[in-house]
């Protein structure tokens, strides 16, 4: 009887109603910390050799806001930034928020053509950027944008950490000179600015090309995870390097006695593989937050053991939902912490629906994760079709037993649901189990194969540091299982037969990989291709498979690696 009741129960969970959401703006929050903890470090930038406290960050953001206002930036204006992890990024973030303008985050790794195309599409008035850093040089792209984007009136260039300005025809203003261009005096943020105004525009890390994402700021819970969380708590952010550097991160944990470590799983793996890992003192760490991809239980155990972190939290979310939506709690049982991504955050509703549909599935069935709540994006700018595909309305909400409209049951106004493209299932206690991307499923001869379970099995193999599974075109079965593997340092490479047997010992025979490639062999790159958010890019792996690793001459032959 209980089983029948459970089967009829719809896969819907409601986040708690407490705590009540705060409606402070970022400017108001920074002002608060400047008064209550003026000398507490806001940012420690190891790579810049500089620390800035909350009072200085507040003062400099106001000075910058004055200069930007003098240059014509107003509420609703668009301001772009290209930057690695550096103090100036936070100053621009808070200054833009004070003006009610939208900050556009351009990825530092864009090619010249991508950058120019995106600048044209978004039409900002002002862009903050270095002329280049590390292996990236923006002079050519910025000159082209300057000549072709009529709205673009101001380039504000940072003094670059790695290389000084070279001779260039680019018309620019120096960041420090610009920041100090307006006299000191009283300042008040625009009173018409609210916590519900748009504060930034991001390009999602999707694989079909960048999508412009308009995101409504959520009041003080999270947005850009590290910045918002640290600012809410009044804690200190440590910037080890402009680009991710595992050795620098480890050294900073020791030097600055960091208590928390954020990252996607590939970052933790890279840090554990670094030569400096064993020699650095990590005892100050109190907890870690791992996100980005499904986490094999063995991986989480390894992180806790090797980092000696007392608490590790997994979570699930996406850019379109303003970051995390579910997360573990320190009181959750160990079994939940390693097998689920936690429970739903306050003020959200989550459902599991039929893939490519809107019908809610019975409790315990796998399907697409859809979410509704205050943190979801406003739209994909300039892409109505994609917006309507992602944000959908479910007629069943207004039916008897449905979740109700935007004001709850009784409301006749349908709420929008963010269709995430992620597959998941709710366990008996309402914890979300994230099982992977729906489009990553491999269909072999009619059998649906989830890459995650194969990856988890391979990650348990002593010689393998990380595994990623993709579908490989196959004439007979439609798709076959392909495995990309990273060898642990100092280990001998197992044979293909050993790997296949390892998988078959625990999983169905058809889940064993037909194709096996190792990082660094033949046409396989030495490092994992990554999305903008640091996840392993499976679309890039699939592209590599089809273009270089298999032959299409009437039959498919295994590439010689």
Coordinates of C-alpha atoms in Angstrom, one line a residue:
X1 CA 0.0 0.0 0.0
X2 CA 2.8 2.4 0.9
X3 CA 4.6 1.5 -2.3
X4 CA 1.4 2.3 -4.3
X5 CA 1.0 5.6 -2.5
X6 CA 4.6 6.5 -3.2
X7 CA 4.1 5.6 -6.9
X8 CA 1.2 8.0 -7.2
X9 CA 3.1 10.8 -5.4
X10 CA 4.3 13.4 -8.0
X11 CA 8.0 14.3 -8.1
X12 CA 7.7 17.8 -6.7
X13 CA 9.7 19.3 -3.8
X14 CA 9.3 22.7 -2.2
X15 CA 12.1 24.7 -0.7
X16 CA 11.7 26.1 2.8
X17 CA 10.0 29.5 3.2
X18 CA 12.6 30.6 5.7
X19 CA 14.8 32.6 5.8
X20 CA 13.0 35.5 4.3
X21 CA 14.9 36.9 1.3
X22 CA 16.7 40.1 1.9
X23 CA 16.2 43.0 -0.5
X24 CA 19.5 44.8 -0.1
X25 CA 21.5 45.8 -3.2
X26 CA 25.2 44.9 -3.5
X27 CA 26.0 48.6 -2.9
X28 CA 24.1 48.6 0.3
X29 CA 25.7 45.4 1.5
X30 CA 29.2 46.7 0.8
X31 CA 28.4 50.0 2.6
X32 CA 27.3 48.0 5.6
X33 CA 30.6 46.0 5.8
X34 CA 32.6 49.2 5.3
X35 CA 31.0 50.6 8.4
X36 CA 30.9 47.5 10.6
X37 CA 34.3 45.9 9.6
X38 CA 36.2 48.6 7.7
X39 CA 39.7 47.1 8.2
X40 CA 38.7 43.4 7.5
X41 CA 40.3 42.2 4.3
X42 CA 37.8 41.9 1.5
X43 CA 40.3 40.5 -1.0
X44 CA 43.8 39.2 -0.8
X45 CA 45.2 39.1 -4.3
X46 CA 48.3 36.9 -4.1
X47 CA 49.1 37.3 -7.8
X48 CA 49.0 41.1 -7.5
X49 CA 50.7 41.2 -4.1
X50 CA 47.9 43.4 -2.7
X51 CA 45.2 43.3 -0.1
X52 CA 42.2 45.5 0.0
X53 CA 39.9 45.9 3.1
X54 CA 36.2 46.6 3.0
X55 CA 36.5 50.3 3.6
X56 CA 38.9 50.7 0.7
X57 CA 36.9 48.5 -1.6
X58 CA 33.8 50.6 -0.8
X59 CA 35.6 53.9 -1.3
X60 CA 37.2 52.8 -4.6
X61 CA 33.9 51.4 -5.9
X62 CA 32.2 54.8 -5.2
X63 CA 35.1 56.7 -6.9
X64 CA 34.8 54.4 -9.9
X65 CA 31.0 54.8 -10.0
X66 CA 31.4 58.6 -10.0
X67 CA 33.8 58.3 -13.0
X68 CA 31.5 56.0 -14.8
X69 CA 28.5 58.2 -14.2
X70 CA 30.5 61.1 -15.6
X71 CA 31.2 59.1 -18.7
X72 CA 27.5 58.5 -19.3
X73 CA 26.8 55.2 -17.5
X74 CA 23.2 55.2 -16.1
X75 CA 20.7 52.7 -14.8
X76 CA 20.2 50.1 -17.5
X77 CA 23.5 50.8 -19.4
X78 CA 25.6 47.9 -20.5
X79 CA 29.2 47.7 -19.3
X80 CA 31.6 45.0 -20.4
X81 CA 34.6 43.4 -18.6
X82 CA 37.3 41.0 -19.7
X83 CA 39.3 40.0 -16.7
X84 CA 41.0 37.2 -14.9
X85 CA 40.7 37.0 -11.1
X86 CA 41.9 40.4 -9.8
X87 CA 40.9 43.1 -7.4
X88 CA 39.8 45.5 -10.2
X89 CA 37.1 43.0 -11.2
X90 CA 35.3 43.4 -7.8
X91 CA 35.7 47.2 -8.0
X92 CA 34.0 47.3 -11.4
X93 CA 31.3 44.8 -10.2
X94 CA 30.3 47.0 -7.2
X95 CA 30.6 50.3 -9.1
X96 CA 28.3 49.0 -11.9
X97 CA 25.8 47.7 -9.4
X98 CA 25.7 51.1 -7.6
X99 CA 24.7 52.7 -10.9
X100 CA 22.1 50.1 -11.7
X101 CA 23.9 49.2 -14.9
X102 CA 24.3 45.6 -16.2
X103 CA 27.8 44.2 -16.1
X104 CA 28.6 41.9 -19.1
X105 CA 31.1 39.2 -18.4
X106 CA 33.2 38.3 -21.4
X107 CA 35.3 35.2 -21.1
X108 CA 39.0 35.9 -21.2
X109 CA 39.6 32.8 -23.5
X110 CA 37.4 34.0 -26.3
X111 CA 39.1 34.2 -29.7
X112 CA 39.3 37.6 -31.5
X113 CA 36.3 36.7 -33.8
X114 CA 34.2 35.5 -30.9
X115 CA 34.9 38.5 -28.8
X116 CA 34.1 41.0 -31.6
X117 CA 30.9 39.2 -32.5
X118 CA 29.7 39.2 -28.9
X119 CA 30.6 42.9 -28.3
X120 CA 28.6 43.7 -31.5
X121 CA 25.6 41.7 -30.3
X122 CA 25.4 43.2 -26.8
X123 CA 26.5 46.8 -27.7
X124 CA 28.1 48.0 -24.5
X125 CA 28.9 51.6 -23.8
X126 CA 32.1 50.9 -21.9
X127 CA 34.6 48.0 -21.6
X128 CA 37.1 47.3 -18.9
X129 CA 40.0 45.0 -19.9
X130 CA 43.7 44.4 -19.9
X131 CA 45.4 44.7 -23.3
X132 CA 46.1 41.0 -22.7
X133 CA 47.5 38.6 -20.1
X134 CA 49.1 35.2 -20.1
X135 CA 48.8 33.9 -23.6
X136 CA 45.8 36.2 -24.5
X137 CA 46.2 39.4 -26.4
X138 CA 43.1 41.6 -26.9
X139 CA 44.6 44.5 -28.8
X140 CA 43.4 43.3 -32.2
X141 CA 39.9 42.4 -31.1
X142 CA 39.4 45.6 -29.1
X143 CA 40.6 47.8 -32.0
X144 CA 38.2 46.0 -34.3
X145 CA 35.3 46.4 -31.9
X146 CA 36.2 50.1 -31.4
X147 CA 35.9 50.6 -35.2
X148 CA 32.7 48.6 -35.7
X149 CA 30.5 49.1 -32.6
X150 CA 29.0 52.6 -32.6
X151 CA 27.7 52.4 -29.0
X152 CA 31.2 51.7 -27.6
X153 CA 32.6 55.0 -26.3
X154 CA 35.1 54.0 -23.7
X155 CA 37.9 51.4 -23.2
X156 CA 39.3 51.4 -19.7
X157 CA 42.5 49.3 -19.6
X158 CA 44.0 47.7 -16.5
X159 CA 47.8 47.8 -16.0
X160 CA 48.4 44.2 -16.9
X161 CA 50.2 42.0 -14.4
X162 CA 52.1 39.9 -17.0
X163 CA 53.0 42.4 -19.7
X164 CA 52.9 46.2 -20.0
X165 CA 51.1 48.1 -22.7
X166 CA 52.6 47.7 -26.1
X167 CA 52.4 50.4 -28.8
X168 CA 48.8 50.2 -30.1
X169 CA 46.4 52.4 -32.1
X170 CA 43.7 51.4 -29.5
X171 CA 42.3 54.5 -27.8
X172 CA 42.0 53.8 -24.1
X173 CA 42.0 55.4 -20.7
X174 CA 44.1 54.1 -17.9
X175 CA 42.1 52.4 -15.1
X176 CA 43.6 54.2 -12.1
X177 CA 43.6 57.6 -13.9
X178 CA 39.9 57.1 -14.8
X179 CA 39.0 55.9 -11.3
X180 CA 40.5 59.1 -9.7
X181 CA 39.1 61.5 -12.4
X182 CA 36.2 62.8 -10.3
X183 CA 36.6 64.8 -7.1
X184 CA 35.9 63.2 -3.7
X185 CA 32.6 64.0 -2.1
X186 CA 29.3 62.6 -0.9
X187 CA 27.7 59.8 -2.9
X188 CA 24.4 58.1 -2.8
X189 CA 23.4 55.1 -5.0
X190 CA 20.5 55.8 -7.3
X191 CA 17.4 55.4 -5.0
X192 CA 15.4 53.8 -7.9
X193 CA 17.8 50.8 -7.9
X194 CA 16.3 47.7 -6.4
X195 CA 17.5 44.2 -5.6
X196 CA 15.3 43.0 -8.5
X197 CA 17.0 45.0 -11.2
X198 CA 19.2 43.3 -13.7
X199 CA 22.8 43.4 -12.5
X200 CA 24.7 41.3 -14.9
X201 CA 24.6 39.6 -18.3
X202 CA 26.5 36.3 -18.8
X203 CA 27.3 34.0 -21.7
X204 CA 26.4 30.5 -20.7
X205 CA 29.0 27.7 -21.1
X206 CA 26.8 25.7 -23.4
X207 CA 28.3 23.8 -26.2
X208 CA 26.2 25.2 -29.1
X209 CA 27.9 28.6 -29.0
X210 CA 27.6 31.4 -26.4
X211 CA 24.1 32.4 -25.4
X212 CA 23.5 35.8 -23.9
X213 CA 21.9 35.3 -20.5
X214 CA 20.1 38.1 -18.8
X215 CA 20.0 37.3 -15.1
X216 CA 17.9 39.0 -12.5
X217 CA 20.0 39.5 -9.3
X218 CA 18.8 37.5 -6.4
X219 CA 18.8 39.3 -3.1
X220 CA 22.0 38.4 -1.3
X221 CA 21.8 34.7 -1.5
X222 CA 24.2 33.9 -4.3
X223 CA 24.9 35.0 -7.8
X224 CA 28.5 34.9 -8.7
X225 CA 29.1 32.4 -6.0
X226 CA 32.4 33.4 -4.5
X227 CA 31.8 37.2 -4.6
X228 CA 28.2 37.1 -3.3
X229 CA 28.8 34.5 -0.6
X230 CA 31.9 36.2 0.7
X231 CA 30.3 39.6 0.6
X232 CA 27.2 38.4 2.4
X233 CA 29.4 36.9 5.2
X234 CA 31.9 39.7 5.3
X235 CA 34.7 37.2 4.8
X236 CA 37.9 37.4 2.8
X237 CA 38.4 36.2 -0.8
X238 CA 41.9 35.0 -1.8
X239 CA 42.9 35.2 -5.4
X240 CA 45.9 32.9 -6.0
X241 CA 46.3 33.6 -9.7
X242 CA 44.5 35.3 -12.6
X243 CA 43.9 31.9 -14.2
X244 CA 43.4 28.7 -12.4
X245 CA 46.8 27.4 -11.1
X246 CA 46.7 24.4 -8.8
X247 CA 50.1 25.0 -7.3
X248 CA 49.3 28.7 -6.6
X249 CA 46.0 27.6 -5.0
X250 CA 47.7 25.1 -2.7
X251 CA 50.4 27.6 -1.7
X252 CA 47.7 30.2 -0.9
X253 CA 45.8 27.8 1.3
X254 CA 48.9 27.4 3.4
X255 CA 50.1 31.0 3.3
X256 CA 46.8 32.7 4.1
X257 CA 45.3 29.8 6.2
X258 CA 42.2 29.6 4.0
X259 CA 39.2 27.9 5.6
X260 CA 37.1 27.2 2.5
X261 CA 37.8 25.9 -0.9
X262 CA 35.5 26.3 -3.9
X263 CA 35.9 24.5 -7.2
X264 CA 34.5 22.2 -9.9
X265 CA 35.6 18.6 -9.6
X266 CA 38.3 18.9 -12.3
X267 CA 40.0 21.6 -10.2
X268 CA 40.2 19.3 -7.1
X269 CA 41.6 16.5 -9.2
X270 CA 44.3 18.8 -10.7
X271 CA 45.2 20.1 -7.2
X272 CA 45.5 16.5 -5.9
X273 CA 47.8 15.6 -8.8
X274 CA 50.1 18.7 -8.4
X275 CA 53.6 18.1 -7.1
X276 CA 53.1 20.6 -4.3
X277 CA 50.0 18.8 -3.0
X278 CA 51.7 16.6 -0.4
X279 CA 54.2 19.3 0.8
X280 CA 51.7 22.1 1.5
X281 CA 49.9 22.5 4.8
X282 CA 46.1 22.3 4.2
X283 CA 45.1 21.9 7.9
X284 CA 43.3 25.3 8.0
X285 CA 40.6 24.1 5.6
X286 CA 37.2 23.6 7.3
X287 CA 35.1 22.8 4.3
X288 CA 35.0 22.5 0.6
X289 CA 32.3 23.0 -2.0
X290 CA 32.5 20.8 -5.1
X291 CA 30.3 21.5 -8.1
X292 CA 30.2 21.2 -11.9
X293 CA 29.5 17.5 -12.6
X294 CA 28.0 14.4 -10.9
X295 CA 30.4 13.4 -8.1
X296 CA 31.3 9.7 -7.8
X297 CA 31.3 8.7 -4.1
X298 CA 34.8 7.5 -4.3
X299 CA 35.9 10.9 -5.6
X300 CA 34.3 12.6 -2.6
X301 CA 36.0 10.2 -0.2
X302 CA 39.3 10.8 -1.8
X303 CA 38.9 14.6 -1.6
X304 CA 38.1 14.5 2.1
X305 CA 40.9 12.1 2.9
X306 CA 43.7 13.7 0.9
X307 CA 42.7 17.3 1.6
X308 CA 41.8 16.3 5.2
X309 CA 38.7 18.5 5.0
X310 CA 36.2 17.8 7.8
X311 CA 33.2 18.7 5.6
X312 CA 32.6 18.5 1.9
X313 CA 29.5 19.9 0.3
X314 CA 28.1 18.9 -3.1
X315 CA 25.5 20.9 -4.9
X316 CA 23.6 21.2 -8.1
X317 CA 22.6 24.3 -10.1
X318 CA 23.3 26.1 -13.3
X319 CA 24.1 29.6 -14.6
X320 CA 20.5 30.1 -15.7
X321 CA 19.4 29.6 -12.1
X322 CA 21.9 32.0 -10.6
X323 CA 24.1 29.2 -9.4
X324 CA 23.3 26.6 -6.8
X325 CA 19.7 25.4 -6.2
X326 CA 20.3 22.3 -4.1
X327 CA 23.1 21.6 -1.6
X328 CA 24.1 19.4 1.2
X329 CA 23.9 20.4 4.9
X330 CA 26.5 19.6 7.5
X331 CA 23.9 17.6 9.4
X332 CA 23.0 15.4 6.5
X333 CA 23.9 11.7 6.8
X334 CA 27.1 10.5 5.2
X335 CA 25.2 8.3 2.7
X336 CA 23.2 11.4 1.5
X337 CA 26.4 13.5 1.2
X338 CA 28.1 11.1 -1.2
X339 CA 25.1 9.9 -3.2
X340 CA 23.0 13.0 -3.7
X341 CA 23.4 16.8 -4.3
X342 CA 21.3 17.7 -1.3
X343 CA 17.9 19.4 -0.8
X344 CA 16.3 22.4 -2.4
X345 CA 17.2 25.9 -1.4
X346 CA 14.5 28.2 0.1
X347 CA 11.9 29.8 -2.1
X348 CA 12.3 27.4 -5.1
X349 CA 10.1 24.6 -6.4
X350 CA 11.7 21.6 -8.3
X351 CA 9.9 19.0 -10.4
X352 CA 11.0 15.9 -12.3
X353 CA 9.2 15.8 -15.6
X354 CA 9.2 13.7 -18.8
X355 CA 12.2 14.5 -21.0
X356 CA 11.2 17.1 -23.6
X357 CA 7.8 17.3 -22.0
X358 CA 6.0 19.0 -19.1
X359 CA 4.2 16.1 -17.4
X360 CA 5.4 15.5 -13.8
X361 CA 6.6 12.0 -13.3
X362 CA 5.8 9.8 -10.3
X363 CA 8.2 10.0 -7.3
X364 CA 11.4 8.0 -7.8
X365 CA 11.4 8.0 -11.6
X366 CA 14.2 9.6 -13.6
X367 CA 13.4 12.6 -15.8
X368 CA 14.3 16.2 -16.6
X369 CA 14.9 18.5 -13.7
X370 CA 12.9 21.7 -13.9
X371 CA 13.0 24.6 -11.4
X372 CA 10.9 27.6 -10.7
X373 CA 11.8 30.4 -8.3
X374 CA 13.3 33.9 -7.8
X375 CA 16.8 33.0 -9.0
X376 CA 16.0 31.9 -12.5
X377 CA 17.2 34.0 -15.5
X378 CA 15.0 36.6 -17.2
X379 CA 15.8 35.6 -20.8
X380 CA 18.4 34.7 -23.4
X381 CA 18.8 38.1 -24.9
X382 CA 18.0 38.3 -28.5
X383 CA 17.0 34.7 -28.7
X384 CA 13.2 34.4 -28.2
X385 CA 13.1 30.8 -29.5
X386 CA 15.7 29.6 -27.1
X387 CA 14.1 31.5 -24.2
X388 CA 10.7 29.9 -24.9
X389 CA 12.3 26.5 -25.2
X390 CA 14.0 26.9 -21.8
X391 CA 11.3 28.8 -19.9
X392 CA 8.0 27.0 -20.2
X393 CA 4.6 27.1 -18.6
X394 CA 2.9 23.9 -17.3
X395 CA -0.9 23.8 -17.6
X396 CA -1.0 21.0 -15.0
X397 CA 0.1 23.4 -12.3
X398 CA -3.5 24.8 -12.2
X399 CA -5.1 21.3 -12.1
X400 CA -6.2 19.7 -8.8
X401 CA -3.1 18.7 -6.8
X402 CA -0.9 20.9 -9.0
X403 CA 1.7 23.4 -7.5
X404 CA -0.5 26.4 -8.4
X405 CA 0.3 29.6 -10.1
X406 CA 2.9 32.2 -9.2
X407 CA 1.0 33.2 -6.0
X408 CA 0.5 29.6 -5.0
X409 CA -2.7 27.5 -5.2
X410 CA -5.7 29.5 -6.2
X411 CA -3.6 31.8 -8.4
X412 CA -4.4 31.5 -12.1
X413 CA -1.2 33.0 -13.4
X414 CA 1.1 30.3 -14.6
X415 CA 4.7 30.2 -13.2
X416 CA 7.6 29.8 -15.6
X417 CA 9.7 26.7 -15.3
X418 CA 13.4 26.5 -16.2
X419 CA 13.9 23.3 -18.2
X420 CA 17.5 22.5 -17.4
X421 CA 18.3 19.6 -19.7
X422 CA 19.7 17.8 -16.7
X423 CA 18.5 14.4 -15.7
X424 CA 17.7 13.5 -12.1
X425 CA 15.6 11.7 -9.6
X426 CA 14.3 12.4 -6.1
X427 CA 15.1 9.9 -3.5
X428 CA 12.7 8.8 -0.7
X429 CA 13.7 11.7 1.5
X430 CA 13.5 14.4 -1.1
X431 CA 17.2 14.7 -1.9
X432 CA 18.1 15.3 -5.5
X433 CA 20.2 12.7 -7.3
X434 CA 21.8 14.3 -10.4
X435 CA 22.4 11.6 -13.0
X436 CA 23.8 13.7 -15.9
X437 CA 22.9 15.7 -18.9
X438 CA 20.0 14.2 -21.0
X439 CA 21.8 14.9 -24.2
X440 CA 24.9 13.0 -22.9
X441 CA 22.9 9.7 -22.7
X442 CA 24.2 7.0 -25.0
X443 CA 21.7 4.9 -26.9
X444 CA 23.2 1.6 -27.9
X445 CA 20.9 -0.7 -29.7
X446 CA 17.9 0.7 -27.9
X447 CA 19.6 0.6 -24.5
X448 CA 19.9 3.9 -22.7
X449 CA 23.3 4.2 -21.0
X450 CA 24.1 6.9 -18.5
X451 CA 27.8 7.9 -18.8
X452 CA 27.9 8.7 -15.1
X453 CA 27.7 5.1 -13.8
X454 CA 30.5 4.1 -16.1
X455 CA 32.6 7.1 -15.1
X456 CA 32.1 6.3 -11.5
X457 CA 33.2 2.7 -12.0
X458 CA 36.3 3.7 -14.0
X459 CA 37.2 6.4 -11.4
X460 CA 37.4 3.6 -8.8
X461 CA 40.2 2.0 -10.8
X462 CA 43.5 2.6 -9.0
X463 CA 45.4 3.8 -12.2
X464 CA 42.8 6.3 -13.4
X465 CA 42.7 9.9 -12.3
X466 CA 39.6 10.9 -14.2
X467 CA 37.3 9.4 -16.8
X468 CA 34.8 10.9 -19.2
X469 CA 32.4 8.8 -21.3
X470 CA 30.9 9.8 -24.6
X471 CA 28.8 8.2 -27.3
X472 CA 30.7 7.1 -30.5
X473 CA 28.8 6.7 -33.8
X474 CA 28.4 3.0 -34.6
X475 CA 27.0 1.5 -37.8
X476 CA 25.5 -1.5 -36.0
X477 CA 24.2 -0.2 -32.7
X478 CA 23.8 3.5 -33.5
X479 CA 26.2 4.4 -30.7
X480 CA 29.0 2.7 -28.8
X481 CA 30.6 3.6 -25.5
X482 CA 33.8 5.6 -25.8
X483 CA 36.1 6.3 -22.8
X484 CA 38.6 9.1 -22.4
X485 CA 41.0 8.4 -19.5
X486 CA 43.6 10.3 -17.5
X487 CA 46.4 8.3 -16.0
X488 CA 47.4 8.9 -12.4
X489 CA 50.9 10.1 -12.0
X490 CA 53.3 7.2 -11.4
X491 CA 50.9 4.5 -12.4
X492 CA 51.2 2.0 -15.2
X493 CA 48.6 2.1 -17.9
X494 CA 46.2 -0.8 -17.8
X495 CA 45.3 -2.6 -21.0
X496 CA 42.1 -2.2 -22.8
X497 CA 41.0 -5.7 -21.8
X498 CA 41.7 -4.9 -18.1
X499 CA 39.6 -1.8 -18.4
X500 CA 36.7 -3.6 -20.0
X501 CA 36.8 -6.4 -17.5
X502 CA 36.8 -3.9 -14.7
X503 CA 33.6 -2.3 -16.0
X504 CA 31.9 -5.7 -16.7
X505 CA 32.6 -6.9 -13.2
X506 CA 30.1 -4.4 -11.9
X507 CA 28.0 -3.3 -14.8
X508 CA 26.2 -4.8 -17.8
X509 CA 28.4 -6.1 -20.5
X510 CA 27.2 -3.5 -23.1
X511 CA 28.3 -0.6 -20.8
X512 CA 32.0 -1.6 -21.2
X513 CA 33.8 0.9 -23.5
X514 CA 34.3 -0.2 -27.1
X515 CA 36.7 2.7 -27.6
X516 CA 39.4 3.7 -25.2
X517 CA 41.6 6.8 -25.4
X518 CA 44.2 8.2 -23.0
X519 CA 45.0 11.9 -22.6
X520 CA 48.3 12.7 -24.4
X521 CA 48.2 9.7 -26.8
X522 CA 48.2 10.4 -30.5
X523 CA 45.6 13.0 -31.4
X524 CA 44.2 13.2 -27.9
X525 CA 45.2 16.4 -26.1
X526 CA 47.2 16.3 -23.0
X527 CA 44.6 18.2 -21.0
X528 CA 40.9 18.0 -20.8
X529 CA 38.9 20.4 -23.0
X530 CA 36.9 22.6 -20.7
X531 CA 33.8 24.7 -20.8
X532 CA 33.9 28.3 -19.6
X533 CA 32.9 27.1 -16.1
X534 CA 35.7 24.6 -15.9
X535 CA 33.7 21.4 -16.6
X536 CA 35.0 18.7 -19.0
X537 CA 33.5 19.6 -22.4
X538 CA 31.9 16.4 -23.7
X539 CA 30.8 18.1 -27.0
X540 CA 34.5 18.9 -27.6
X541 CA 35.4 15.2 -26.9
X542 CA 32.6 14.1 -29.3
X543 CA 33.9 16.4 -31.9
X544 CA 37.4 15.1 -31.4
X545 CA 36.1 11.5 -31.8
X546 CA 34.3 12.2 -35.1
X547 CA 36.9 14.4 -36.7
X548 CA 40.2 12.7 -35.7
X549 CA 39.8 9.5 -33.7
X550 CA 37.6 7.4 -35.9
X551 CA 37.7 6.9 -39.7
X552 CA 34.6 7.3 -41.9
X553 CA 35.4 5.3 -45.0
X554 CA 32.5 3.0 -45.2
X555 CA 33.3 1.4 -41.9
X556 CA 34.7 2.7 -38.6
X557 CA 38.1 1.6 -37.6
X558 CA 39.8 2.1 -34.3
X559 CA 42.3 5.0 -34.4
X560 CA 45.9 4.0 -33.9
X561 CA 47.1 5.9 -30.9

